[in-house]
mmCIF file of C-alpha atoms in Angstrom:
data_model
loop_
_atom_site.group_PDB
_atom_site.id
_atom_site.type_symbol
_atom_site.label_atom_id
_atom_site.label_comp_id
_atom_site.label_asym_id
_atom_site.label_seq_id
_atom_site.Cartn_x
_atom_site.Cartn_y
_atom_site.Cartn_z
ATOM 1 C CA MET A 1 -19.546 31.418 35.016
ATOM 2 C CA ASN A 2 -16.291 29.815 34.405
ATOM 3 C CA LEU A 3 -16.595 26.459 36.049
ATOM 4 C CA ALA A 4 -12.845 25.519 35.806
ATOM 5 C CA LYS A 5 -11.680 28.260 37.978
ATOM 6 C CA VAL A 6 -14.863 27.940 40.287
ATOM 7 C CA SER A 7 -14.210 24.115 41.138
ATOM 8 C CA TRP A 8 -10.050 24.809 41.254
ATOM 9 C CA LYS A 9 -10.620 27.527 44.242
ATOM 10 C CA ASN A 10 -13.412 24.870 45.875
ATOM 11 C CA VAL A 11 -10.692 22.135 45.544
ATOM 12 C CA TRP A 12 -8.089 24.414 47.604
ATOM 13 C CA ALA A 13 -10.707 25.825 49.907
ATOM 14 C CA LYS A 14 -10.048 22.891 52.873
ATOM 15 C CA PRO A 15 -6.819 22.474 51.711
ATOM 16 C CA TRP A 16 -5.948 19.748 54.324
ATOM 17 C CA SER A 17 -9.010 17.398 53.316
ATOM 18 C CA THR A 18 -8.136 17.645 49.518
ATOM 19 C CA PHE A 19 -4.352 17.167 50.353
ATOM 20 C CA LEU A 20 -5.187 13.551 52.257
ATOM 21 C CA SER A 21 -7.110 12.827 49.613
ATOM 22 C CA VAL A 22 -4.505 13.691 46.693
ATOM 23 C CA ILE A 23 -1.899 11.851 49.106
ATOM 24 C CA LEU A 24 -3.764 8.572 48.905
ATOM 25 C CA ILE A 25 -4.256 8.490 45.245
ATOM 26 C CA ALA A 26 -0.661 9.410 44.778
ATOM 27 C CA PHE A 27 0.527 6.351 46.786
ATOM 28 C CA GLY A 28 -2.124 4.196 45.342
ATOM 29 C CA VAL A 29 -1.038 4.976 41.776
ATOM 30 C CA GLY A 30 2.682 5.648 42.848
ATOM 31 C CA LEU A 31 2.783 1.759 43.840
ATOM 32 C CA LEU A 32 1.159 0.241 40.777
ATOM 33 C CA SER A 33 3.402 2.655 38.520
ATOM 34 C CA LEU A 34 6.752 1.897 40.188
ATOM 35 C CA LEU A 35 5.638 -2.068 40.105
ATOM 36 C CA PHE A 36 4.763 -2.007 36.327
ATOM 37 C CA ILE A 37 7.567 -0.111 35.501
ATOM 38 C CA PHE A 38 10.351 -1.822 37.474
ATOM 39 C CA LYS A 39 8.900 -5.483 36.224
ATOM 40 C CA LYS A 40 8.759 -4.320 32.460
ATOM 41 C CA GLN A 41 12.342 -2.968 32.738
ATOM 42 C CA PHE A 42 13.327 -5.805 34.678
ATOM 43 C CA THR A 43 12.258 -8.219 32.169
ATOM 44 C CA GLU A 44 13.738 -6.307 29.136
ATOM 45 C CA GLN A 45 17.252 -6.511 30.692
ATOM 46 C CA PHE A 46 16.884 -10.254 31.461
ATOM 47 C CA ASP A 47 15.712 -11.134 27.471
ATOM 48 C CA ARG A 48 18.342 -8.372 26.258
ATOM 49 C CA ASN A 49 20.750 -10.410 28.387
ATOM 50 C CA GLN A 50 19.619 -13.785 27.344
ATOM 51 C CA ALA A 51 21.470 -13.722 23.788
ATOM 52 C CA GLY A 52 19.691 -17.073 22.483
ATOM 53 C CA VAL A 53 21.642 -19.071 25.142
ATOM 54 C CA ASP A 54 19.960 -22.293 25.529
ATOM 55 C CA MET A 55 22.186 -23.894 28.241
ATOM 56 C CA VAL A 56 24.669 -22.671 30.840
ATOM 57 C CA ALA A 57 26.899 -25.560 32.368
ATOM 58 C CA GLY A 58 29.690 -24.973 35.337
ATOM 59 C CA ALA A 59 30.287 -25.843 38.893
ATOM 60 C CA LYS A 60 27.823 -27.775 40.819
ATOM 61 C CA GLY A 61 25.813 -25.506 42.957
ATOM 62 C CA SER A 62 23.289 -23.147 42.754
ATOM 63 C CA PRO A 63 21.451 -23.251 39.159
ATOM 64 C CA LEU A 64 20.176 -19.549 39.397
ATOM 65 C CA GLN A 65 23.588 -18.487 40.866
ATOM 66 C CA LEU A 66 25.153 -20.036 37.987
ATOM 67 C CA ILE A 67 22.856 -18.319 35.462
ATOM 68 C CA LEU A 68 23.115 -14.791 37.142
ATOM 69 C CA ASN A 69 27.165 -15.184 37.130
ATOM 70 C CA SER A 70 27.509 -16.323 33.401
ATOM 71 C CA MET A 71 24.491 -14.297 31.805
ATOM 72 C CA PHE A 72 24.314 -11.108 34.089
ATOM 73 C CA HIS A 73 27.213 -11.057 36.013
ATOM 74 C CA VAL A 74 25.550 -9.878 39.166
ATOM 75 C CA ASP A 75 26.527 -12.757 41.576
ATOM 76 C CA ALA A 76 29.871 -15.019 42.944
ATOM 77 C CA PRO A 77 30.928 -17.922 40.367
ATOM 78 C CA THR A 78 29.609 -21.149 41.452
ATOM 79 C CA GLY A 79 33.187 -22.419 41.562
ATOM 80 C CA ASN A 80 36.007 -23.692 38.573
ATOM 81 C CA ILE A 81 35.452 -26.788 36.223
ATOM 82 C CA LYS A 82 38.334 -28.754 34.689
ATOM 83 C CA VAL A 83 38.259 -27.881 30.692
ATOM 84 C CA GLU A 84 38.512 -31.956 30.453
ATOM 85 C CA ASP A 85 35.494 -32.278 32.707
ATOM 86 C CA ALA A 86 33.574 -29.781 29.684
ATOM 87 C CA ALA A 87 35.225 -30.890 26.435
ATOM 88 C CA PHE A 88 32.509 -32.750 24.977
ATOM 89 C CA LEU A 89 30.618 -29.595 24.774
ATOM 90 C CA PHE A 90 33.180 -28.073 22.657
ATOM 91 C CA ASN A 91 33.469 -31.118 20.331
ATOM 92 C CA PRO A 92 32.768 -29.281 16.968
ATOM 93 C CA LYS A 93 31.389 -32.827 15.626
ATOM 94 C CA ASN A 94 28.577 -32.736 18.401
ATOM 95 C CA PRO A 95 25.131 -33.171 16.509
ATOM 96 C CA TYR A 96 23.433 -30.705 18.764
ATOM 97 C CA ILE A 97 25.701 -27.868 19.667
ATOM 98 C CA GLU A 98 25.802 -25.062 17.353
ATOM 99 C CA ASP A 99 28.560 -23.112 19.829
ATOM 100 C CA ALA A 100 29.741 -23.226 23.009
ATOM 101 C CA VAL A 101 31.714 -20.307 24.329
ATOM 102 C CA PRO A 102 33.938 -20.370 27.535
ATOM 103 C CA LEU A 103 34.123 -18.021 30.608
ATOM 104 C CA SER A 104 36.855 -17.428 33.261
ATOM 105 C CA ILE A 105 35.050 -14.994 36.090
ATOM 106 C CA GLY A 106 36.363 -14.003 38.870
ATOM 107 C CA ASP A 107 38.711 -10.621 38.352
ATOM 108 C CA SER A 108 37.431 -6.967 37.905
ATOM 109 C CA TYR A 109 38.783 -3.308 37.144
ATOM 110 C CA LYS A 110 37.047 -0.550 39.378
ATOM 111 C CA THR A 111 34.345 -3.060 39.679
ATOM 112 C CA PHE A 112 33.761 -3.905 36.104
ATOM 113 C CA ARG A 113 34.206 -7.767 35.701
ATOM 114 C CA ILE A 114 36.580 -8.830 33.309
ATOM 115 C CA VAL A 115 35.679 -11.659 31.183
ATOM 116 C CA GLY A 116 38.180 -14.279 29.648
ATOM 117 C CA THR A 117 36.113 -15.573 27.105
ATOM 118 C CA ASP A 118 37.215 -16.125 23.036
ATOM 119 C CA ASN A 119 36.067 -13.599 20.386
ATOM 120 C CA SER A 120 32.915 -15.548 19.454
ATOM 121 C CA ILE A 121 31.398 -14.312 22.623
ATOM 122 C CA LEU A 122 31.125 -11.001 20.406
ATOM 123 C CA GLU A 123 28.806 -12.952 17.833
ATOM 124 C CA PHE A 124 26.935 -14.658 20.564
ATOM 125 C CA TYR A 125 26.030 -11.259 21.607
ATOM 126 C CA ASP A 126 26.027 -9.590 17.923
ATOM 127 C CA ALA A 127 28.212 -6.930 19.247
ATOM 128 C CA LYS A 128 30.356 -4.448 17.243
ATOM 129 C CA ILE A 129 33.848 -2.968 17.836
ATOM 130 C CA ASP A 130 33.137 0.625 17.907
ATOM 131 C CA GLN A 131 37.251 1.510 18.065
ATOM 132 C CA GLY A 132 40.158 -0.576 17.391
ATOM 133 C CA ARG A 133 40.119 -4.373 16.834
ATOM 134 C CA ILE A 134 39.164 -7.757 18.673
ATOM 135 C CA THR A 135 41.866 -9.332 20.775
ATOM 136 C CA GLU A 136 44.383 -11.448 19.130
ATOM 137 C CA ASN A 137 46.943 -12.281 22.108
ATOM 138 C CA VAL A 138 46.961 -12.839 25.798
ATOM 139 C CA MET A 139 46.922 -9.511 28.225
ATOM 140 C CA GLU A 140 44.985 -7.718 25.278
ATOM 141 C CA VAL A 141 41.391 -6.486 26.687
ATOM 142 C CA ILE A 142 37.864 -5.105 24.523
ATOM 143 C CA VAL A 143 36.038 -2.872 27.024
ATOM 144 C CA GLY A 144 32.681 -2.301 26.895
ATOM 145 C CA ALA A 145 30.687 1.407 26.036
ATOM 146 C CA GLU A 146 29.674 1.616 29.940
ATOM 147 C CA VAL A 147 33.545 0.650 30.738
ATOM 148 C CA GLN A 148 34.829 2.982 28.888
ATOM 149 C CA ALA A 149 32.895 5.772 29.604
ATOM 150 C CA GLU A 150 33.258 5.259 33.269
ATOM 151 C CA THR A 151 36.352 4.249 33.947
ATOM 152 C CA GLN A 152 38.177 6.822 30.502
ATOM 153 C CA LEU A 153 40.253 3.734 29.283
ATOM 154 C CA LYS A 154 41.121 4.285 25.798
ATOM 155 C CA ILE A 155 42.950 2.523 23.056
ATOM 156 C CA GLY A 156 46.430 1.531 24.191
ATOM 157 C CA SER A 157 45.461 2.092 28.073
ATOM 158 C CA THR A 158 47.319 -0.628 30.387
ATOM 159 C CA PHE A 159 45.719 -1.632 33.725
ATOM 160 C CA PHE A 160 45.973 -4.080 36.375
ATOM 161 C CA SER A 161 43.027 -6.516 37.563
ATOM 162 C CA SER A 162 41.949 -6.797 40.766
ATOM 163 C CA HIS A 163 40.640 -10.033 42.057
ATOM 164 C CA GLY A 164 36.944 -10.342 43.243
ATOM 165 C CA PHE A 165 34.272 -7.552 42.206
ATOM 166 C CA ASN A 166 34.595 -4.604 44.969
ATOM 167 C CA GLU A 167 36.538 -1.793 45.260
ATOM 168 C CA GLY A 168 39.549 -1.968 47.210
ATOM 169 C CA ASP A 169 40.160 -5.832 46.094
ATOM 170 C CA LEU A 170 43.574 -7.590 45.865
ATOM 171 C CA GLU A 171 45.559 -6.503 42.581
ATOM 172 C CA HIS A 172 47.246 -8.507 40.594
ATOM 173 C CA ASP A 173 50.144 -6.000 39.976
ATOM 174 C CA HIS A 174 52.746 -8.963 39.056
ATOM 175 C CA GLY A 175 53.619 -9.902 35.694
ATOM 176 C CA ALA A 176 52.571 -7.778 32.358
ATOM 177 C CA PRO A 177 49.388 -5.284 32.300
ATOM 178 C CA PHE A 178 46.188 -5.838 30.685
ATOM 179 C CA LYS A 179 46.334 -3.907 27.329
ATOM 180 C CA VAL A 180 42.885 -2.348 25.702
ATOM 181 C CA VAL A 181 42.686 -2.992 21.776
ATOM 182 C CA GLY A 182 39.154 -2.791 21.216
ATOM 183 C CA ILE A 183 36.171 -0.675 22.276
ATOM 184 C CA LEU A 184 32.478 -1.885 21.817
ATOM 185 C CA ALA A 185 29.829 0.178 20.563
ATOM 186 C CA PRO A 186 26.953 0.855 22.352
ATOM 187 C CA HIS A 187 24.584 -2.587 23.070
ATOM 188 C CA ASN A 188 22.135 -1.767 25.608
ATOM 189 C CA SER A 189 23.208 -5.038 27.271
ATOM 190 C CA VAL A 190 25.330 -6.780 29.501
ATOM 191 C CA MET A 191 28.275 -6.534 26.909
ATOM 192 C CA ASP A 192 28.198 -2.736 28.069
ATOM 193 C CA LYS A 193 29.393 -3.618 31.453
ATOM 194 C CA LEU A 194 32.171 -6.014 30.564
ATOM 195 C CA ILE A 195 36.058 -6.492 29.949
ATOM 196 C CA ILE A 196 36.423 -9.108 27.804
ATOM 197 C CA THR A 197 39.877 -10.960 27.194
ATOM 198 C CA ASP A 198 41.200 -14.042 26.256
ATOM 199 C CA TYR A 199 40.872 -16.860 28.606
ATOM 200 C CA ARG A 200 44.605 -17.909 28.662
ATOM 201 C CA SER A 201 45.006 -14.168 30.053
ATOM 202 C CA ILE A 202 43.220 -15.169 33.157
ATOM 203 C CA TRP A 203 45.401 -18.039 33.720
ATOM 204 C CA GLU A 204 48.512 -16.189 33.059
ATOM 205 C CA VAL A 205 47.288 -13.356 35.446
ATOM 206 C CA HIS A 206 46.778 -16.153 38.173
ATOM 207 C CA GLU A 207 49.396 -18.025 37.354
ATOM 208 C CA SER A 208 52.003 -14.639 37.625
ATOM 209 C CA HIS A 209 50.674 -13.477 40.917
ATOM 210 C CA ASP A 210 50.709 -16.929 42.232
ATOM 211 C CA HIS A 211 54.832 -17.051 41.384
ATOM 212 C CA SER A 212 55.227 -13.159 42.044
ATOM 213 C CA SER A 213 58.548 -14.169 43.032
ATOM 214 C CA ASP A 214 59.555 -15.592 39.455
ATOM 215 C CA THR A 215 60.951 -13.117 36.916
ATOM 216 C CA VAL A 216 57.454 -13.328 34.541
ATOM 217 C CA SER A 217 57.424 -11.753 31.130
ATOM 218 C CA VAL A 218 53.974 -11.701 29.119
ATOM 219 C CA ASN A 219 54.048 -9.708 25.913
ATOM 220 C CA GLN A 220 52.024 -10.065 22.320
ATOM 221 C CA ASN A 221 54.421 -12.793 21.361
ATOM 222 C CA SER A 222 54.979 -14.777 24.327
ATOM 223 C CA VAL A 223 53.206 -16.391 27.558
ATOM 224 C CA ASN A 224 53.850 -17.854 30.542
ATOM 225 C CA ASP A 225 55.465 -21.381 29.871
ATOM 226 C CA ASP A 226 53.221 -23.040 32.152
ATOM 227 C CA LEU A 227 50.573 -22.460 29.050
ATOM 228 C CA ASP A 228 50.958 -24.918 26.028
ATOM 229 C CA SER A 229 52.893 -23.672 23.227
ATOM 230 C CA SER A 230 50.019 -23.837 20.826
ATOM 231 C CA VAL A 231 49.074 -20.136 22.240
ATOM 232 C CA VAL A 232 51.355 -18.342 20.321
ATOM 233 C CA ALA A 233 50.899 -20.750 17.212
ATOM 234 C CA ALA A 234 49.790 -19.109 13.703
ATOM 235 C CA VAL A 235 46.274 -20.763 14.147
ATOM 236 C CA PRO A 236 44.789 -19.593 17.307
ATOM 237 C CA PRO A 237 44.500 -22.390 19.884
ATOM 238 C CA ILE A 238 41.040 -24.435 21.116
ATOM 239 C CA ILE A 239 40.209 -24.641 24.539
ATOM 240 C CA THR A 240 40.228 -28.217 24.552
ATOM 241 C CA ASP A 241 43.923 -27.349 24.116
ATOM 242 C CA PHE A 242 44.295 -27.009 27.856
ATOM 243 C CA PRO A 243 42.478 -29.594 29.367
ATOM 244 C CA ASP A 244 44.081 -29.551 32.822
ATOM 245 C CA LYS A 245 43.036 -25.459 32.984
ATOM 246 C CA ASP A 246 40.177 -23.663 34.719
ATOM 247 C CA ILE A 247 37.534 -22.278 33.665
ATOM 248 C CA THR A 248 34.133 -20.835 35.430
ATOM 249 C CA SER A 249 31.103 -21.828 33.312
ATOM 250 C CA ILE A 250 30.117 -22.285 29.660
ATOM 251 C CA LEU A 251 27.321 -20.483 27.364
ATOM 252 C CA VAL A 252 25.659 -23.226 25.079
ATOM 253 C CA ARG A 253 23.195 -22.693 21.975
ATOM 254 C CA PHE A 254 21.837 -25.342 20.310
ATOM 255 C CA LYS A 255 21.129 -25.970 16.418
ATOM 256 C CA ALA A 256 18.112 -24.339 15.694
ATOM 257 C CA ASP A 257 16.374 -27.866 14.342
ATOM 258 C CA LYS A 258 17.512 -29.776 17.441
ATOM 259 C CA LYS A 259 16.243 -27.364 19.929
ATOM 260 C CA ARG A 260 13.141 -29.659 20.343
ATOM 261 C CA ALA A 261 14.816 -33.072 20.247
ATOM 262 C CA ILE A 262 14.767 -35.785 23.249
ATOM 263 C CA PRO A 263 18.270 -35.635 23.681
ATOM 264 C CA VAL A 264 18.615 -31.633 23.972
ATOM 265 C CA ILE A 265 15.618 -31.664 26.229
ATOM 266 C CA ASN A 266 17.409 -34.147 28.465
ATOM 267 C CA MET A 267 20.931 -32.969 28.171
ATOM 268 C CA PRO A 268 20.891 -30.684 31.312
ATOM 269 C CA ARG A 269 19.715 -33.641 33.225
ATOM 270 C CA ASN A 270 22.240 -35.954 31.812
ATOM 271 C CA ILE A 271 25.006 -33.773 32.322
ATOM 272 C CA ASN A 272 24.070 -33.506 36.458
ATOM 273 C CA GLU A 273 23.582 -36.899 36.541
ATOM 274 C CA ASN A 274 26.678 -38.394 34.821
ATOM 275 C CA THR A 275 29.318 -35.530 34.914
ATOM 276 C CA ALA A 276 31.193 -33.597 37.297
ATOM 277 C CA ILE A 277 29.496 -30.331 35.964
ATOM 278 C CA MET A 278 25.970 -28.863 36.152
ATOM 279 C CA ALA A 279 23.899 -27.475 33.424
ATOM 280 C CA THR A 280 20.810 -25.884 33.446
ATOM 281 C CA SER A 281 18.516 -23.954 31.041
ATOM 282 C CA PRO A 282 18.662 -20.278 31.751
ATOM 283 C CA THR A 283 14.761 -20.033 30.304
ATOM 284 C CA TYR A 284 13.785 -22.465 32.832
ATOM 285 C CA GLN A 285 15.500 -20.666 35.856
ATOM 286 C CA LEU A 286 14.295 -16.947 35.070
ATOM 287 C CA ASN A 287 11.060 -18.192 34.653
ATOM 288 C CA LYS A 288 10.900 -19.489 38.200
ATOM 289 C CA LEU A 289 12.840 -16.251 39.213
ATOM 290 C CA LEU A 290 10.027 -14.025 37.555
ATOM 291 C CA ALA A 291 7.266 -16.441 38.645
ATOM 292 C CA ASN A 292 8.594 -15.844 42.649
ATOM 293 C CA LEU A 293 9.385 -12.104 41.841
ATOM 294 C CA GLY A 294 5.775 -11.771 40.023
ATOM 295 C CA ALA A 295 4.141 -13.216 43.570
ATOM 296 C CA ALA A 296 5.794 -10.720 45.811
ATOM 297 C CA LEU A 297 4.962 -7.885 43.153
ATOM 298 C CA LYS A 298 1.415 -9.094 43.217
ATOM 299 C CA ALA A 299 0.794 -8.946 46.635
ATOM 300 C CA VAL A 300 2.103 -5.243 46.964
ATOM 301 C CA SER A 301 0.035 -4.508 43.891
ATOM 302 C CA TYR A 302 -2.879 -5.401 45.647
ATOM 303 C CA LEU A 303 -2.287 -3.206 48.368
ATOM 304 C CA ALA A 304 -1.778 -0.781 45.948
ATOM 305 C CA ILE A 305 -5.372 -1.172 44.539
ATOM 306 C CA LEU A 306 -6.735 -0.952 47.801
ATOM 307 C CA ILE A 307 -4.942 1.946 48.684
ATOM 308 C CA GLY A 308 -6.444 3.118 45.068
ATOM 309 C CA LEU A 309 -10.250 2.052 46.660
ATOM 310 C CA ILE A 310 -9.533 4.005 50.072
ATOM 311 C CA SER A 311 -8.504 7.430 48.270
ATOM 312 C CA ALA A 312 -11.641 6.933 46.073
ATOM 313 C CA LEU A 313 -13.747 6.728 49.283
ATOM 314 C CA SER A 314 -11.902 9.733 50.747
ATOM 315 C CA VAL A 315 -12.925 11.656 47.529
ATOM 316 C CA PHE A 316 -16.577 10.470 48.009
ATOM 317 C CA ILE A 317 -16.922 11.532 51.912
ATOM 318 C CA SER A 318 -14.659 14.705 51.164
ATOM 319 C CA LEU A 319 -17.645 15.988 48.512
ATOM 320 C CA TYR A 320 -20.078 14.636 49.909
ATOM 321 C CA ASN A 321 -19.417 16.400 53.535
ATOM 322 C CA ASN A 322 -18.529 19.558 51.636
ATOM 323 C CA LEU A 323 -21.660 19.335 49.522
ATOM 324 C CA LYS A 324 -23.770 19.482 53.003
ATOM 325 C CA GLU A 325 -21.936 22.611 53.876
ATOM 326 C CA ARG A 326 -22.105 24.023 50.526
ATOM 327 C CA LYS A 327 -25.844 23.646 50.462
ATOM 328 C CA HIS A 328 -26.389 27.238 50.594
ATOM 329 C CA GLU A 329 -23.899 28.375 48.622
ATOM 330 C CA LEU A 330 -25.306 26.201 45.838
ATOM 331 C CA ALA A 331 -28.571 27.215 46.196
ATOM 332 C CA MET A 332 -27.787 30.697 45.794
ATOM 333 C CA MET A 333 -25.551 29.916 42.606
ATOM 334 C CA ARG A 334 -28.888 28.669 41.329
ATOM 335 C CA VAL A 335 -30.722 31.721 42.176
ATOM 336 C CA ALA A 336 -27.978 33.569 40.026
ATOM 337 C CA GLY A 337 -28.802 31.514 37.176
ATOM 338 C CA ALA A 338 -26.309 28.367 37.244
ATOM 339 C CA SER A 339 -28.258 25.274 35.729
ATOM 340 C CA PRO A 340 -28.493 21.966 37.965
ATOM 341 C CA THR A 341 -26.167 20.539 34.886
ATOM 342 C CA GLN A 342 -23.951 23.153 35.665
ATOM 343 C CA LEU A 343 -23.524 22.297 39.625
ATOM 344 C CA SER A 344 -23.411 18.608 38.771
ATOM 345 C CA ALA A 345 -20.300 19.481 36.404
ATOM 346 C CA LEU A 346 -19.071 21.677 39.187
ATOM 347 C CA ILE A 347 -18.874 18.780 41.646
ATOM 348 C CA LEU A 348 -17.441 16.214 38.914
ATOM 349 C CA MET A 349 -14.791 18.985 37.818
ATOM 350 C CA GLU A 350 -13.739 18.801 41.982
ATOM 351 C CA ALA A 351 -13.394 14.888 41.916
ATOM 352 C CA LEU A 352 -11.291 15.298 38.654
ATOM 353 C CA TYR A 353 -8.923 18.162 39.895
ATOM 354 C CA ILE A 354 -8.253 15.823 42.686
ATOM 355 C CA GLY A 355 -7.661 12.399 40.937
ATOM 356 C CA LEU A 356 -5.954 13.757 37.853
ATOM 357 C CA ILE A 357 -3.160 15.857 40.756
ATOM 358 C CA GLY A 358 -3.011 12.649 42.824
ATOM 359 C CA ALA A 359 -2.642 10.316 39.668
ATOM 360 C CA LEU A 360 0.327 12.835 38.314
ATOM 361 C CA LEU A 361 2.229 13.168 41.660
ATOM 362 C CA GLY A 362 1.632 9.436 41.829
ATOM 363 C CA VAL A 363 3.555 8.758 38.328
ATOM 364 C CA LEU A 364 6.033 11.297 39.432
ATOM 365 C CA LEU A 365 6.698 9.675 42.923
ATOM 366 C CA ALA A 366 7.119 6.268 40.994
ATOM 367 C CA HIS A 367 9.654 7.428 38.199
ATOM 368 C CA GLY A 368 11.513 9.056 41.458
ATOM 369 C CA GLY A 369 11.536 5.610 43.396
ATOM 370 C CA LEU A 370 13.010 3.997 39.806
ATOM 371 C CA TRP A 371 15.676 6.416 39.920
ATOM 372 C CA ILE A 372 16.703 5.680 43.367
ATOM 373 C CA ILE A 373 16.644 2.473 42.907
ATOM 374 C CA SER A 374 18.418 2.443 39.712
ATOM 375 C CA GLY A 375 20.956 4.254 41.450
ATOM 376 C CA LEU A 376 21.383 1.473 43.867
ATOM 377 C CA LEU A 377 21.431 -1.169 41.129
ATOM 378 C CA ASN A 378 24.158 0.961 39.274
ATOM 379 C CA ALA A 379 26.339 1.384 42.339
ATOM 380 C CA GLN A 380 26.102 -2.561 43.358
ATOM 381 C CA PHE A 381 25.944 -4.258 39.396
ATOM 382 C CA HIS A 382 26.447 -1.592 37.122
ATOM 383 C CA TYR A 383 22.956 -2.040 36.333
ATOM 384 C CA ALA A 384 21.323 1.103 35.361
ATOM 385 C CA LEU A 385 17.271 1.357 34.636
ATOM 386 C CA ASP A 386 15.756 4.327 32.420
ATOM 387 C CA ALA A 387 13.853 6.121 35.248
ATOM 388 C CA TRP A 388 11.923 8.631 33.680
ATOM 389 C CA ARG A 389 10.914 7.266 30.593
ATOM 390 C CA LEU A 390 6.855 7.034 30.371
ATOM 391 C CA ASN A 391 5.150 3.770 29.558
ATOM 392 C CA ILE A 392 1.773 3.804 28.027
ATOM 393 C CA VAL A 393 0.080 1.595 30.808
ATOM 394 C CA GLU A 394 0.956 4.553 33.176
ATOM 395 C CA ILE A 395 -1.044 6.958 30.986
ATOM 396 C CA ALA A 396 -4.139 4.172 31.187
ATOM 397 C CA LEU A 397 -3.564 4.203 34.953
ATOM 398 C CA ILE A 398 -3.700 8.059 35.160
ATOM 399 C CA VAL A 399 -6.982 7.916 32.723
ATOM 400 C CA GLY A 400 -8.259 5.519 35.260
ATOM 401 C CA THR A 401 -7.532 7.075 38.303
ATOM 402 C CA CYS A 402 -9.630 10.067 36.861
ATOM 403 C CA LEU A 403 -12.406 7.928 36.016
ATOM 404 C CA LEU A 404 -12.475 6.363 39.419
ATOM 405 C CA SER A 405 -12.512 9.733 41.165
ATOM 406 C CA LEU A 406 -15.331 10.665 38.760
ATOM 407 C CA LEU A 407 -16.985 7.637 39.822
ATOM 408 C CA ALA A 408 -16.685 9.113 43.583
ATOM 409 C CA GLY A 409 -18.206 12.117 42.730
ATOM 410 C CA THR A 410 -21.209 11.196 41.166
ATOM 411 C CA ILE A 411 -23.394 10.781 44.358
ATOM 412 C CA PRO A 412 -22.004 14.253 45.410
ATOM 413 C CA ALA A 413 -23.116 15.437 41.622
ATOM 414 C CA ILE A 414 -26.509 14.079 41.768
ATOM 415 C CA ARG A 415 -27.319 15.572 44.934
ATOM 416 C CA ALA A 416 -26.075 18.988 43.582
ATOM 417 C CA TYR A 417 -28.071 18.607 40.471
ATOM 418 C CA ARG A 418 -31.267 18.342 42.923
ATOM 419 C CA THR A 419 -30.187 21.280 44.679
ATOM 420 C CA ASN A 420 -33.616 23.740 45.362
ATOM 421 C CA ILE A 421 -33.527 27.046 45.051
ATOM 422 C CA ILE A 422 -36.094 27.657 48.248
ATOM 423 C CA ASP A 423 -32.427 26.328 50.545
ATOM 424 C CA SER A 424 -31.296 30.084 49.593
ATOM 425 C CA ILE A 425 -34.091 31.416 51.548
#
């Protein structure tokens, strides 16, 4: 007797009962699987994009908003700050600061954000040039791999930026356009989604737009007269050469041997209390965000577990009721030569089939849901998740569901084992 074939036919002998059990299992497994893979990939994205940043400084406002905008580029800026108010962070003699990278954020091209900064940001993220070169002059840009793939920009392409981050925002079509001089190698981080330019380019674009009635000419050897003459000097200028200019924020890394020093630990608080700018720790803010997210995910996971237990009960009830209806059938199988062990195995295999089908369907639903979420995130923030990557925990979840189904079928299997041949009479 082929137990696997017989048990499979028995499972679908009552399709609606089986369907209900499978759907309940699929919902429970799907929710748990979706929660796990979403949280894992969400955390991985955050970890990749932190780039060793120890502190972010910017305009006073929401610390979390400052972090999300400056490091993950998924929120609006908290405002702008004067370079002179943050000049102390760029002081090369500061005994605690290893690097400080300025950011000017607010413009975009086809919804991809343009970030005014300097070339040290490439070292910050350990990003490499795949084609072309780094920026050397005002109005030159380097584009991330994803930007290049979606916009088809190439070396030598020119474009005008838009004010804001949405499609159809006001275009800065005065003055000189941006010119692509470099394309980054794929980095699997936020750098793939950015257009990098010199911070002076951002000032140039906005000043050209504000004075659009004037004749403005910008090329590789000249910039707007409002900028300091040092912008075209042989030695590249530093941000503190422009104390009256505005920037959005600053990414700061502390010296490795100073990160546990008391002045470093207290630096964000001291900056907040004694300066016109705000500073915050990315690690602290992201841990708060993940804690809040974790609380919500935990509540949903409890619901998924409850659904899983209900589904196990459904499997038990279905098998138990079927067993009573099949009492004569099982007795006839005994007469035909089936052993008590074979009858028990038959019931357990039915439970296993239901659990396995439900678990596999649940994992498929989870990845389908993640694919939809990924599409929404990509459309809104240019953040995509790997929707079809299977994780070892999901395999464990499938195995656990099968074991739970077998457990649910244990009592019906024992009753099948005790089936008496006399019942066939």
